């Protein structure tokens, strides 16, 4: 495939994008010659998110906040952008250098359905947040296909729409994201793509700055949603393996990282965060046994539940 002849579009879902939004805009403007179109899908921002985007010359599609969904909103973006390669970013992910053109090069291989880039921690990232990025986003590039599940388990189907790119043709062929999904629409699609004979590329050379300093409660809600996702999409763990083994590796790696970096005072916080992650995840796996009002309260994705009623 001749990458130079392919059109590239960027889709960014936004909602009250905050202080990093201007930096995201500036980083994209610096790479403006590397893509053809950009579409912002805003779900009810009341700050200056839309104003800043339009001032930069970016197209904006507005939807009610009640209609936002991780799957459906991005499916809308693919439908509207009409480019050969669709790049997704989140509103707080700052693409570094020539990130857009570098991630697009992955599609020189026609069997690649999705590529995702390396995420580096933001400048204000805590040691816990720094480790999360270093654990999940290594320096080495790789390409996985279905048989790699025998060695890498569920990590084979990992991808992140914080900074990713899709072959639009393949995306449509496979059926895109689930329209109503609580979390991990990227893993959902990647698993389907691998089962369809396609490959996933981790394009480590394409980088962005993206991290979160989550509180224990935020971790709880996020992992509750992950648990709900794995309960609803149990075929993924049955095919690729369960998440629990990766969790143990993560905790041990985190403790070693904090010790090695002499951030010993962060170790108690790490234990608290991991307790809330584990609690949230297991409650998410058992969400069908909970009253829905309680599930909504535990979840970070409130609009998802209104669509399930």
PDB file of N, CA and C in Angstrom, residues 177-281:
ATOM      1  N   UNK A 177     -16.894  -0.212  16.035  1.00  0.00           N
ATOM      2  CA  UNK A 177     -17.060  -0.395  17.468  1.00  0.00           C
ATOM      3  C   UNK A 177     -18.499  -0.786  17.780  1.00  0.00           C
ATOM      4  N   UNK A 178     -18.682  -1.404  18.919  1.00  0.00           N
ATOM      5  CA  UNK A 178     -20.027  -1.622  19.439  1.00  0.00           C
ATOM      6  C   UNK A 178     -20.640  -0.259  19.747  1.00  0.00           C
ATOM      7  N   UNK A 179     -21.864  -0.018  19.314  1.00  0.00           N
ATOM      8  CA  UNK A 179     -22.479   1.296  19.476  1.00  0.00           C
ATOM      9  C   UNK A 179     -22.752   1.666  20.927  1.00  0.00           C
ATOM     10  N   UNK A 180     -22.988   0.680  21.762  1.00  0.00           N
ATOM     11  CA  UNK A 180     -23.203   0.966  23.181  1.00  0.00           C
ATOM     12  C   UNK A 180     -22.248   0.104  23.994  1.00  0.00           C
ATOM     13  N   UNK A 181     -21.145   0.700  24.380  1.00  0.00           N
ATOM     14  CA  UNK A 181     -20.106  -0.016  25.121  1.00  0.00           C
ATOM     15  C   UNK A 181     -19.625   0.878  26.246  1.00  0.00           C
ATOM     16  N   UNK A 182     -19.404   0.309  27.408  1.00  0.00           N
ATOM     17  CA  UNK A 182     -19.073   1.119  28.575  1.00  0.00           C
ATOM     18  C   UNK A 182     -17.617   1.560  28.578  1.00  0.00           C
ATOM     19  N   UNK A 183     -16.753   0.782  27.950  1.00  0.00           N
ATOM     20  CA  UNK A 183     -15.311   1.025  28.048  1.00  0.00           C
ATOM     21  C   UNK A 183     -14.617   0.132  27.029  1.00  0.00           C
ATOM     22  N   UNK A 184     -13.381   0.472  26.690  1.00  0.00           N
ATOM     23  CA  UNK A 184     -12.490  -0.408  25.914  1.00  0.00           C
ATOM     24  C   UNK A 184     -13.039  -0.780  24.544  1.00  0.00           C
ATOM     25  N   UNK A 185     -13.646   0.198  23.879  1.00  0.00           N
ATOM     26  CA  UNK A 185     -14.078  -0.043  22.505  1.00  0.00           C
ATOM     27  C   UNK A 185     -12.886  -0.390  21.610  1.00  0.00           C
ATOM     28  N   UNK A 186     -11.704   0.085  21.998  1.00  0.00           N
ATOM     29  CA  UNK A 186     -10.494  -0.213  21.233  1.00  0.00           C
ATOM     30  C   UNK A 186     -10.126  -1.687  21.339  1.00  0.00           C
ATOM     31  N   UNK A 187     -10.182  -2.246  22.549  1.00  0.00           N
ATOM     32  CA  UNK A 187      -9.902  -3.675  22.713  1.00  0.00           C
ATOM     33  C   UNK A 187     -10.968  -4.522  22.015  1.00  0.00           C
ATOM     34  N   UNK A 188     -12.214  -4.105  22.101  1.00  0.00           N
ATOM     35  CA  UNK A 188     -13.311  -4.810  21.442  1.00  0.00           C
ATOM     36  C   UNK A 188     -13.030  -4.944  19.943  1.00  0.00           C
ATOM     37  N   UNK A 189     -12.671  -3.834  19.306  1.00  0.00           N
ATOM     38  CA  UNK A 189     -12.400  -3.865  17.869  1.00  0.00           C
ATOM     39  C   UNK A 189     -11.143  -4.673  17.563  1.00  0.00           C
ATOM     40  N   UNK A 190     -10.092  -4.482  18.351  1.00  0.00           N
ATOM     41  CA  UNK A 190      -8.831  -5.184  18.093  1.00  0.00           C
ATOM     42  C   UNK A 190      -9.018  -6.690  18.174  1.00  0.00           C
ATOM     43  N   UNK A 191      -9.774  -7.137  19.165  1.00  0.00           N
ATOM     44  CA  UNK A 191     -10.041  -8.575  19.294  1.00  0.00           C
ATOM     45  C   UNK A 191     -10.786  -9.088  18.060  1.00  0.00           C
ATOM     46  N   UNK A 192     -11.789  -8.334  17.601  1.00  0.00           N
ATOM     47  CA  UNK A 192     -12.526  -8.735  16.399  1.00  0.00           C
ATOM     48  C   UNK A 192     -11.604  -8.758  15.178  1.00  0.00           C
ATOM     49  N   UNK A 193     -10.731  -7.768  15.077  1.00  0.00           N
ATOM     50  CA  UNK A 193      -9.820  -7.699  13.928  1.00  0.00           C
ATOM     51  C   UNK A 193      -8.868  -8.890  13.907  1.00  0.00           C
ATOM     52  N   UNK A 194      -8.318  -9.245  15.072  1.00  0.00           N
ATOM     53  CA  UNK A 194      -7.408 -10.389  15.147  1.00  0.00           C
ATOM     54  C   UNK A 194      -8.126 -11.677  14.769  1.00  0.00           C
ATOM     55  N   UNK A 195      -9.354 -11.836  15.225  1.00  0.00           N
ATOM     56  CA  UNK A 195     -10.129 -13.031  14.892  1.00  0.00           C
ATOM     57  C   UNK A 195     -10.501 -13.076  13.411  1.00  0.00           C
ATOM     58  N   UNK A 196     -10.482 -11.904  12.777  1.00  0.00           N
ATOM     59  CA  UNK A 196     -10.789 -11.828  11.344  1.00  0.00           C
ATOM     60  C   UNK A 196      -9.542 -11.979  10.480  1.00  0.00           C
ATOM     61  N   UNK A 197      -8.399 -12.236  11.106  1.00  0.00           N
ATOM     62  CA  UNK A 197      -7.172 -12.467  10.351  1.00  0.00           C
ATOM     63  C   UNK A 197      -6.305 -11.247  10.151  1.00  0.00           C
ATOM     64  N   UNK A 198      -6.670 -10.122  10.780  1.00  0.00           N
ATOM     65  CA  UNK A 198      -5.877  -8.903  10.669  1.00  0.00           C
ATOM     66  C   UNK A 198      -4.860  -8.798  11.808  1.00  0.00           C
ATOM     67  N   UNK A 199      -4.042  -7.755  11.760  1.00  0.00           N
ATOM     68  CA  UNK A 199      -2.974  -7.566  12.729  1.00  0.00           C
ATOM     69  C   UNK A 199      -3.115  -6.223  13.436  1.00  0.00           C
ATOM     70  N   UNK A 200      -2.489  -6.118  14.615  1.00  0.00           N
ATOM     71  CA  UNK A 200      -2.436  -4.873  15.362  1.00  0.00           C
ATOM     72  C   UNK A 200      -0.975  -4.456  15.495  1.00  0.00           C
ATOM     73  N   UNK A 201      -0.705  -3.172  15.272  1.00  0.00           N
ATOM     74  CA  UNK A 201       0.664  -2.647  15.348  1.00  0.00           C
ATOM     75  C   UNK A 201       0.799  -1.692  16.520  1.00  0.00           C
ATOM     76  N   UNK A 202       1.793  -1.936  17.346  1.00  0.00           N
ATOM     77  CA  UNK A 202       2.172  -0.957  18.361  1.00  0.00           C
ATOM     78  C   UNK A 202       3.296  -0.127  17.759  1.00  0.00           C
ATOM     79  N   UNK A 203       2.972   1.093  17.341  1.00  0.00           N
ATOM     80  CA  UNK A 203       3.927   1.974  16.667  1.00  0.00           C
ATOM     81  C   UNK A 203       4.626   2.841  17.709  1.00  0.00           C
ATOM     82  N   UNK A 204       5.629   2.271  18.361  1.00  0.00           N
ATOM     83  CA  UNK A 204       6.290   2.946  19.472  1.00  0.00           C
ATOM     84  C   UNK A 204       7.000   4.226  19.050  1.00  0.00           C
ATOM     85  N   UNK A 205       7.300   4.334  17.753  1.00  0.00           N
ATOM     86  CA  UNK A 205       7.986   5.529  17.260  1.00  0.00           C
ATOM     87  C   UNK A 205       7.048   6.739  17.186  1.00  0.00           C
ATOM     88  N   UNK A 206       5.752   6.490  17.207  1.00  0.00           N
ATOM     89  CA  UNK A 206       4.749   7.569  17.190  1.00  0.00           C
ATOM     90  C   UNK A 206       4.310   7.828  18.629  1.00  0.00           C
ATOM     91  N   UNK A 207       4.624   8.992  19.153  1.00  0.00           N
ATOM     92  CA  UNK A 207       4.413   9.235  20.579  1.00  0.00           C
ATOM     93  C   UNK A 207       3.464  10.403  20.843  1.00  0.00           C
ATOM     94  N   UNK A 208       2.828  10.326  21.987  1.00  0.00           N
ATOM     95  CA  UNK A 208       2.037  11.446  22.488  1.00  0.00           C
ATOM     96  C   UNK A 208       2.261  11.541  23.981  1.00  0.00           C
ATOM     97  N   UNK A 209       1.918  12.682  24.548  1.00  0.00           N
ATOM     98  CA  UNK A 209       1.926  12.831  25.999  1.00  0.00           C
ATOM     99  C   UNK A 209       0.506  12.642  26.502  1.00  0.00           C
ATOM    100  N   UNK A 210       0.342  11.656  27.371  1.00  0.00           N
ATOM    101  CA  UNK A 210      -1.000  11.380  27.878  1.00  0.00           C
ATOM    102  C   UNK A 210      -0.903  10.558  29.163  1.00  0.00           C
ATOM    103  N   UNK A 211      -1.430  11.078  30.241  1.00  0.00           N
ATOM    104  CA  UNK A 211      -1.460  10.349  31.508  1.00  0.00           C
ATOM    105  C   UNK A 211      -2.491  10.998  32.415  1.00  0.00           C
ATOM    106  N   UNK A 212      -2.846  10.283  33.486  1.00  0.00           N
ATOM    107  CA  UNK A 212      -3.816  10.791  34.450  1.00  0.00           C
ATOM    108  C   UNK A 212      -3.321  10.533  35.868  1.00  0.00           C
ATOM    109  N   UNK A 213      -3.496  11.507  36.728  1.00  0.00           N
ATOM    110  CA  UNK A 213      -3.206  11.334  38.153  1.00  0.00           C
ATOM    111  C   UNK A 213      -4.524  11.012  38.870  1.00  0.00           C
ATOM    112  N   UNK A 214      -4.976   9.762  38.704  1.00  0.00           N
ATOM    113  CA  UNK A 214      -6.274   9.371  39.233  1.00  0.00           C
ATOM    114  C   UNK A 214      -6.249   9.258  40.758  1.00  0.00           C
ATOM    115  N   UNK A 215      -7.337   9.680  41.384  1.00  0.00           N
ATOM    116  CA  UNK A 215      -7.529   9.449  42.815  1.00  0.00           C
ATOM    117  C   UNK A 215      -7.995   8.010  43.005  1.00  0.00           C
ATOM    118  N   UNK A 216      -7.955   7.473  44.242  1.00  0.00           N
ATOM    119  CA  UNK A 216      -8.453   6.105  44.465  1.00  0.00           C
ATOM    120  C   UNK A 216      -9.903   5.919  44.012  1.00  0.00           C
ATOM    121  N   UNK A 217     -10.762   6.906  44.231  1.00  0.00           N
ATOM    122  CA  UNK A 217     -12.162   6.794  43.809  1.00  0.00           C
ATOM    123  C   UNK A 217     -12.268   6.770  42.291  1.00  0.00           C
ATOM    124  N   UNK A 218     -11.464   7.597  41.618  1.00  0.00           N
ATOM    125  CA  UNK A 218     -11.462   7.584  40.152  1.00  0.00           C
ATOM    126  C   UNK A 218     -10.970   6.237  39.618  1.00  0.00           C
ATOM    127  N   UNK A 219      -9.958   5.669  40.285  1.00  0.00           N
ATOM    128  CA  UNK A 219      -9.478   4.345  39.901  1.00  0.00           C
ATOM    129  C   UNK A 219     -10.585   3.306  40.086  1.00  0.00           C
ATOM    130  N   UNK A 220     -11.290   3.391  41.210  1.00  0.00           N
ATOM    131  CA  UNK A 220     -12.385   2.466  41.476  1.00  0.00           C
ATOM    132  C   UNK A 220     -13.412   2.518  40.361  1.00  0.00           C
ATOM    133  N   UNK A 221     -13.856   3.709  39.979  1.00  0.00           N
ATOM    134  CA  UNK A 221     -14.892   3.848  38.958  1.00  0.00           C
ATOM    135  C   UNK A 221     -14.405   3.365  37.595  1.00  0.00           C
ATOM    136  N   UNK A 222     -13.174   3.688  37.285  1.00  0.00           N
ATOM    137  CA  UNK A 222     -12.609   3.266  35.996  1.00  0.00           C
ATOM    138  C   UNK A 222     -12.536   1.738  35.917  1.00  0.00           C
ATOM    139  N   UNK A 223     -12.067   1.110  36.982  1.00  0.00           N
ATOM    140  CA  UNK A 223     -11.926  -0.342  36.970  1.00  0.00           C
ATOM    141  C   UNK A 223     -13.272  -1.051  37.130  1.00  0.00           C
ATOM    142  N   UNK A 224     -14.238  -0.391  37.738  1.00  0.00           N
ATOM    143  CA  UNK A 224     -15.591  -0.937  37.735  1.00  0.00           C
ATOM    144  C   UNK A 224     -16.079  -1.070  36.298  1.00  0.00           C
ATOM    145  N   UNK A 225     -15.860  -0.026  35.506  1.00  0.00           N
ATOM    146  CA  UNK A 225     -16.269  -0.060  34.096  1.00  0.00           C
ATOM    147  C   UNK A 225     -15.510  -1.125  33.308  1.00  0.00           C
ATOM    148  N   UNK A 226     -14.230  -1.308  33.628  1.00  0.00           N
ATOM    149  CA  UNK A 226     -13.457  -2.365  32.966  1.00  0.00           C
ATOM    150  C   UNK A 226     -14.047  -3.732  33.297  1.00  0.00           C
ATOM    151  N   UNK A 227     -14.435  -3.908  34.567  1.00  0.00           N
ATOM    152  CA  UNK A 227     -15.064  -5.167  34.965  1.00  0.00           C
ATOM    153  C   UNK A 227     -16.368  -5.407  34.238  1.00  0.00           C
ATOM    154  N   UNK A 228     -17.191  -4.352  34.102  1.00  0.00           N
ATOM    155  CA  UNK A 228     -18.448  -4.470  33.356  1.00  0.00           C
ATOM    156  C   UNK A 228     -18.164  -4.861  31.910  1.00  0.00           C
ATOM    157  N   UNK A 229     -17.168  -4.211  31.317  1.00  0.00           N
ATOM    158  CA  UNK A 229     -16.796  -4.534  29.934  1.00  0.00           C
ATOM    159  C   UNK A 229     -16.432  -6.014  29.798  1.00  0.00           C
ATOM    160  N   UNK A 230     -15.587  -6.516  30.695  1.00  0.00           N
ATOM    161  CA  UNK A 230     -15.155  -7.911  30.589  1.00  0.00           C
ATOM    162  C   UNK A 230     -16.300  -8.886  30.885  1.00  0.00           C
ATOM    163  N   UNK A 231     -17.237  -8.478  31.712  1.00  0.00           N
ATOM    164  CA  UNK A 231     -18.415  -9.316  31.940  1.00  0.00           C
ATOM    165  C   UNK A 231     -19.274  -9.379  30.674  1.00  0.00           C
ATOM    166  N   UNK A 232     -19.515  -8.220  30.077  1.00  0.00           N
ATOM    167  CA  UNK A 232     -20.373  -8.162  28.889  1.00  0.00           C
ATOM    168  C   UNK A 232     -19.720  -8.788  27.660  1.00  0.00           C
ATOM    169  N   UNK A 233     -18.405  -8.660  27.578  1.00  0.00           N
ATOM    170  CA  UNK A 233     -17.665  -9.178  26.412  1.00  0.00           C
ATOM    171  C   UNK A 233     -16.778 -10.337  26.860  1.00  0.00           C
ATOM    172  N   UNK A 234     -17.389 -11.316  27.517  1.00  0.00           N
ATOM    173  CA  UNK A 234     -16.619 -12.420  28.099  1.00  0.00           C
ATOM    174  C   UNK A 234     -15.902 -13.255  27.041  1.00  0.00           C
ATOM    175  N   UNK A 235     -16.344 -13.149  25.780  1.00  0.00           N
ATOM    176  CA  UNK A 235     -15.688 -13.881  24.698  1.00  0.00           C
ATOM    177  C   UNK A 235     -14.224 -13.459  24.538  1.00  0.00           C
ATOM    178  N   UNK A 236     -13.915 -12.225  24.945  1.00  0.00           N
ATOM    179  CA  UNK A 236     -12.531 -11.757  24.799  1.00  0.00           C
ATOM    180  C   UNK A 236     -11.609 -12.507  25.754  1.00  0.00           C
ATOM    181  N   UNK A 237     -11.998 -12.591  27.025  1.00  0.00           N
ATOM    182  CA  UNK A 237     -11.156 -13.312  27.985  1.00  0.00           C
ATOM    183  C   UNK A 237     -11.129 -14.807  27.694  1.00  0.00           C
ATOM    184  N   UNK A 238     -12.231 -15.351  27.176  1.00  0.00           N
ATOM    185  CA  UNK A 238     -12.246 -16.767  26.820  1.00  0.00           C
ATOM    186  C   UNK A 238     -11.297 -17.053  25.664  1.00  0.00           C
ATOM    187  N   UNK A 239     -11.145 -16.076  24.777  1.00  0.00           N
ATOM    188  CA  UNK A 239     -10.282 -16.253  23.599  1.00  0.00           C
ATOM    189  C   UNK A 239      -8.831 -15.929  23.895  1.00  0.00           C
ATOM    190  N   UNK A 240      -8.612 -14.831  24.635  1.00  0.00           N
ATOM    191  CA  UNK A 240      -7.249 -14.314  24.796  1.00  0.00           C
ATOM    192  C   UNK A 240      -6.669 -14.508  26.199  1.00  0.00           C
ATOM    193  N   UNK A 241      -7.494 -14.829  27.168  1.00  0.00           N
ATOM    194  CA  UNK A 241      -7.013 -14.978  28.536  1.00  0.00           C
ATOM    195  C   UNK A 241      -7.573 -13.900  29.444  1.00  0.00           C
ATOM    196  N   UNK A 242      -7.467 -14.133  30.739  1.00  0.00           N
ATOM    197  CA  UNK A 242      -8.053 -13.215  31.712  1.00  0.00           C
ATOM    198  C   UNK A 242      -7.087 -12.102  32.087  1.00  0.00           C
ATOM    199  N   UNK A 243      -7.675 -11.021  32.628  1.00  0.00           N
ATOM    200  CA  UNK A 243      -6.897  -9.838  32.985  1.00  0.00           C
ATOM    201  C   UNK A 243      -6.134 -10.013  34.288  1.00  0.00           C
ATOM    202  N   UNK A 244      -6.572 -10.922  35.166  1.00  0.00           N
ATOM    203  CA  UNK A 244      -6.008 -10.998  36.504  1.00  0.00           C
ATOM    204  C   UNK A 244      -4.500 -11.223  36.513  1.00  0.00           C
ATOM    205  N   UNK A 245      -4.005 -12.071  35.614  1.00  0.00           N
ATOM    206  CA  UNK A 245      -2.573 -12.328  35.566  1.00  0.00           C
ATOM    207  C   UNK A 245      -1.775 -11.089  35.260  1.00  0.00           C
ATOM    208  N   UNK A 246      -2.300 -10.243  34.370  1.00  0.00           N
ATOM    209  CA  UNK A 246      -1.638  -8.983  34.043  1.00  0.00           C
ATOM    210  C   UNK A 246      -1.656  -8.052  35.250  1.00  0.00           C
ATOM    211  N   UNK A 247      -2.727  -8.134  36.051  1.00  0.00           N
ATOM    212  CA  UNK A 247      -2.828  -7.272  37.238  1.00  0.00           C
ATOM    213  C   UNK A 247      -1.730  -7.548  38.238  1.00  0.00           C
ATOM    214  N   UNK A 248      -1.424  -8.817  38.453  1.00  0.00           N
ATOM    215  CA  UNK A 248      -0.351  -9.183  39.391  1.00  0.00           C
ATOM    216  C   UNK A 248       0.989  -8.680  38.881  1.00  0.00           C
ATOM    217  N   UNK A 249       1.234  -8.851  37.575  1.00  0.00           N
ATOM    218  CA  UNK A 249       2.479  -8.345  36.984  1.00  0.00           C
ATOM    219  C   UNK A 249       2.595  -6.833  37.181  1.00  0.00           C
ATOM    220  N   UNK A 250       1.462  -6.146  36.999  1.00  0.00           N
ATOM    221  CA  UNK A 250       1.450  -4.682  37.113  1.00  0.00           C
ATOM    222  C   UNK A 250       1.805  -4.250  38.533  1.00  0.00           C
ATOM    223  N   UNK A 251       1.187  -4.860  39.523  1.00  0.00           N
ATOM    224  CA  UNK A 251       1.421  -4.468  40.909  1.00  0.00           C
ATOM    225  C   UNK A 251       2.878  -4.686  41.308  1.00  0.00           C
ATOM    226  N   UNK A 252       3.419  -5.830  40.950  1.00  0.00           N
ATOM    227  CA  UNK A 252       4.821  -6.116  41.278  1.00  0.00           C
ATOM    228  C   UNK A 252       5.762  -5.146  40.566  1.00  0.00           C
ATOM    229  N   UNK A 253       5.453  -4.858  39.305  1.00  0.00           N
ATOM    230  CA  UNK A 253       6.266  -3.910  38.547  1.00  0.00           C
ATOM    231  C   UNK A 253       6.208  -2.516  39.163  1.00  0.00           C
ATOM    232  N   UNK A 254       5.019  -2.117  39.588  1.00  0.00           N
ATOM    233  CA  UNK A 254       4.839  -0.792  40.181  1.00  0.00           C
ATOM    234  C   UNK A 254       5.653  -0.651  41.475  1.00  0.00           C
ATOM    235  N   UNK A 255       5.591  -1.656  42.338  1.00  0.00           N
ATOM    236  CA  UNK A 255       6.330  -1.613  43.602  1.00  0.00           C
ATOM    237  C   UNK A 255       7.835  -1.562  43.354  1.00  0.00           C
ATOM    238  N   UNK A 256       8.296  -2.346  42.398  1.00  0.00           N
ATOM    239  CA  UNK A 256       9.724  -2.338  42.057  1.00  0.00           C
ATOM    240  C   UNK A 256      10.134  -0.975  41.504  1.00  0.00           C
ATOM    241  N   UNK A 257       9.286  -0.404  40.652  1.00  0.00           N
ATOM    242  CA  UNK A 257       9.575   0.907  40.065  1.00  0.00           C
ATOM    243  C   UNK A 257       9.694   1.976  41.146  1.00  0.00           C
ATOM    244  N   UNK A 258       8.744   2.013  42.059  1.00  0.00           N
ATOM    245  CA  UNK A 258       8.757   3.026  43.123  1.00  0.00           C
ATOM    246  C   UNK A 258       9.975   2.851  44.026  1.00  0.00           C
ATOM    247  N   UNK A 259      10.318   1.606  44.316  1.00  0.00           N
ATOM    248  CA  UNK A 259      11.486   1.330  45.151  1.00  0.00           C
ATOM    249  C   UNK A 259      12.776   1.754  44.430  1.00  0.00           C
ATOM    250  N   UNK A 260      12.880   1.373  43.169  1.00  0.00           N
ATOM    251  CA  UNK A 260      14.084   1.685  42.392  1.00  0.00           C
ATOM    252  C   UNK A 260      14.259   3.187  42.209  1.00  0.00           C
ATOM    253  N   UNK A 261      13.142   3.920  42.026  1.00  0.00           N
ATOM    254  CA  UNK A 261      13.197   5.366  41.833  1.00  0.00           C
ATOM    255  C   UNK A 261      13.265   6.134  43.150  1.00  0.00           C
ATOM    256  N   UNK A 262      13.333   5.390  44.239  1.00  0.00           N
ATOM    257  CA  UNK A 262      13.394   5.977  45.589  1.00  0.00           C
ATOM    258  C   UNK A 262      12.175   6.842  45.914  1.00  0.00           C
ATOM    259  N   UNK A 263      11.058   6.416  45.378  1.00  0.00           N
ATOM    260  CA  UNK A 263       9.781   7.063  45.704  1.00  0.00           C
ATOM    261  C   UNK A 263       9.020   6.200  46.712  1.00  0.00           C
ATOM    262  N   UNK A 264       9.715   5.864  47.781  1.00  0.00           N
ATOM    263  CA  UNK A 264       9.179   4.931  48.768  1.00  0.00           C
ATOM    264  C   UNK A 264       7.903   5.469  49.409  1.00  0.00           C
ATOM    265  N   UNK A 265       7.814   6.774  49.575  1.00  0.00           N
ATOM    266  CA  UNK A 265       6.639   7.364  50.212  1.00  0.00           C
ATOM    267  C   UNK A 265       5.375   7.187  49.370  1.00  0.00           C
ATOM    268  N   UNK A 266       5.544   6.844  48.082  1.00  0.00           N
ATOM    269  CA  UNK A 266       4.390   6.610  47.213  1.00  0.00           C
ATOM    270  C   UNK A 266       3.874   5.175  47.308  1.00  0.00           C
ATOM    271  N   UNK A 267       4.612   4.297  47.970  1.00  0.00           N
ATOM    272  CA  UNK A 267       4.203   2.892  48.045  1.00  0.00           C
ATOM    273  C   UNK A 267       2.865   2.719  48.772  1.00  0.00           C
ATOM    274  N   UNK A 268       2.620   3.394  49.907  1.00  0.00           N
ATOM    275  CA  UNK A 268       1.288   3.266  50.525  1.00  0.00           C
ATOM    276  C   UNK A 268       0.160   3.712  49.589  1.00  0.00           C
ATOM    277  N   UNK A 269       0.390   4.808  48.850  1.00  0.00           N
ATOM    278  CA  UNK A 269      -0.628   5.276  47.898  1.00  0.00           C
ATOM    279  C   UNK A 269      -0.862   4.239  46.811  1.00  0.00           C
ATOM    280  N   UNK A 270       0.197   3.560  46.393  1.00  0.00           N
ATOM    281  CA  UNK A 270       0.062   2.520  45.371  1.00  0.00           C
ATOM    282  C   UNK A 270      -0.801   1.371  45.888  1.00  0.00           C
ATOM    283  N   UNK A 271      -0.596   0.979  47.155  1.00  0.00           N
ATOM    284  CA  UNK A 271      -1.410  -0.086  47.743  1.00  0.00           C
ATOM    285  C   UNK A 271      -2.883   0.323  47.796  1.00  0.00           C
ATOM    286  N   UNK A 272      -3.137   1.578  48.186  1.00  0.00           N
ATOM    287  CA  UNK A 272      -4.521   2.067  48.253  1.00  0.00           C
ATOM    288  C   UNK A 272      -5.148   2.061  46.863  1.00  0.00           C
ATOM    289  N   UNK A 273      -4.432   2.603  45.866  1.00  0.00           N
ATOM    290  CA  UNK A 273      -4.955   2.636  44.498  1.00  0.00           C
ATOM    291  C   UNK A 273      -5.253   1.234  43.980  1.00  0.00           C
ATOM    292  N   UNK A 274      -4.328   0.302  44.234  1.00  0.00           N
ATOM    293  CA  UNK A 274      -4.522  -1.047  43.726  1.00  0.00           C
ATOM    294  C   UNK A 274      -5.677  -1.764  44.431  1.00  0.00           C
ATOM    295  N   UNK A 275      -5.871  -1.457  45.703  1.00  0.00           N
ATOM    296  CA  UNK A 275      -7.027  -2.024  46.415  1.00  0.00           C
ATOM    297  C   UNK A 275      -8.328  -1.559  45.757  1.00  0.00           C
ATOM    298  N   UNK A 276      -8.412  -0.254  45.453  1.00  0.00           N
ATOM    299  CA  UNK A 276      -9.623   0.279  44.846  1.00  0.00           C
ATOM    300  C   UNK A 276      -9.796  -0.219  43.409  1.00  0.00           C
ATOM    301  N   UNK A 277      -8.696  -0.411  42.687  1.00  0.00           N
ATOM    302  CA  UNK A 277      -8.791  -0.995  41.349  1.00  0.00           C
ATOM    303  C   UNK A 277      -9.372  -2.403  41.413  1.00  0.00           C
ATOM    304  N   UNK A 278      -8.808  -3.217  42.318  1.00  0.00           N
ATOM    305  CA  UNK A 278      -9.248  -4.601  42.451  1.00  0.00           C
ATOM    306  C   UNK A 278     -10.706  -4.671  42.893  1.00  0.00           C
ATOM    307  N   UNK A 279     -11.066  -3.843  43.861  1.00  0.00           N
ATOM    308  CA  UNK A 279     -12.447  -3.812  44.341  1.00  0.00           C
ATOM    309  C   UNK A 279     -13.396  -3.401  43.212  1.00  0.00           C
ATOM    310  N   UNK A 280     -13.052  -2.334  42.504  1.00  0.00           N
ATOM    311  CA  UNK A 280     -13.886  -1.862  41.412  1.00  0.00           C
ATOM    312  C   UNK A 280     -14.043  -2.899  40.318  1.00  0.00           C
ATOM    313  N   UNK A 281     -12.933  -3.528  39.947  1.00  0.00           N
ATOM    314  CA  UNK A 281     -12.977  -4.511  38.866  1.00  0.00           C
ATOM    315  C   UNK A 281     -13.866  -5.702  39.224  1.00  0.00           C
TER     316      UNK A 281
END
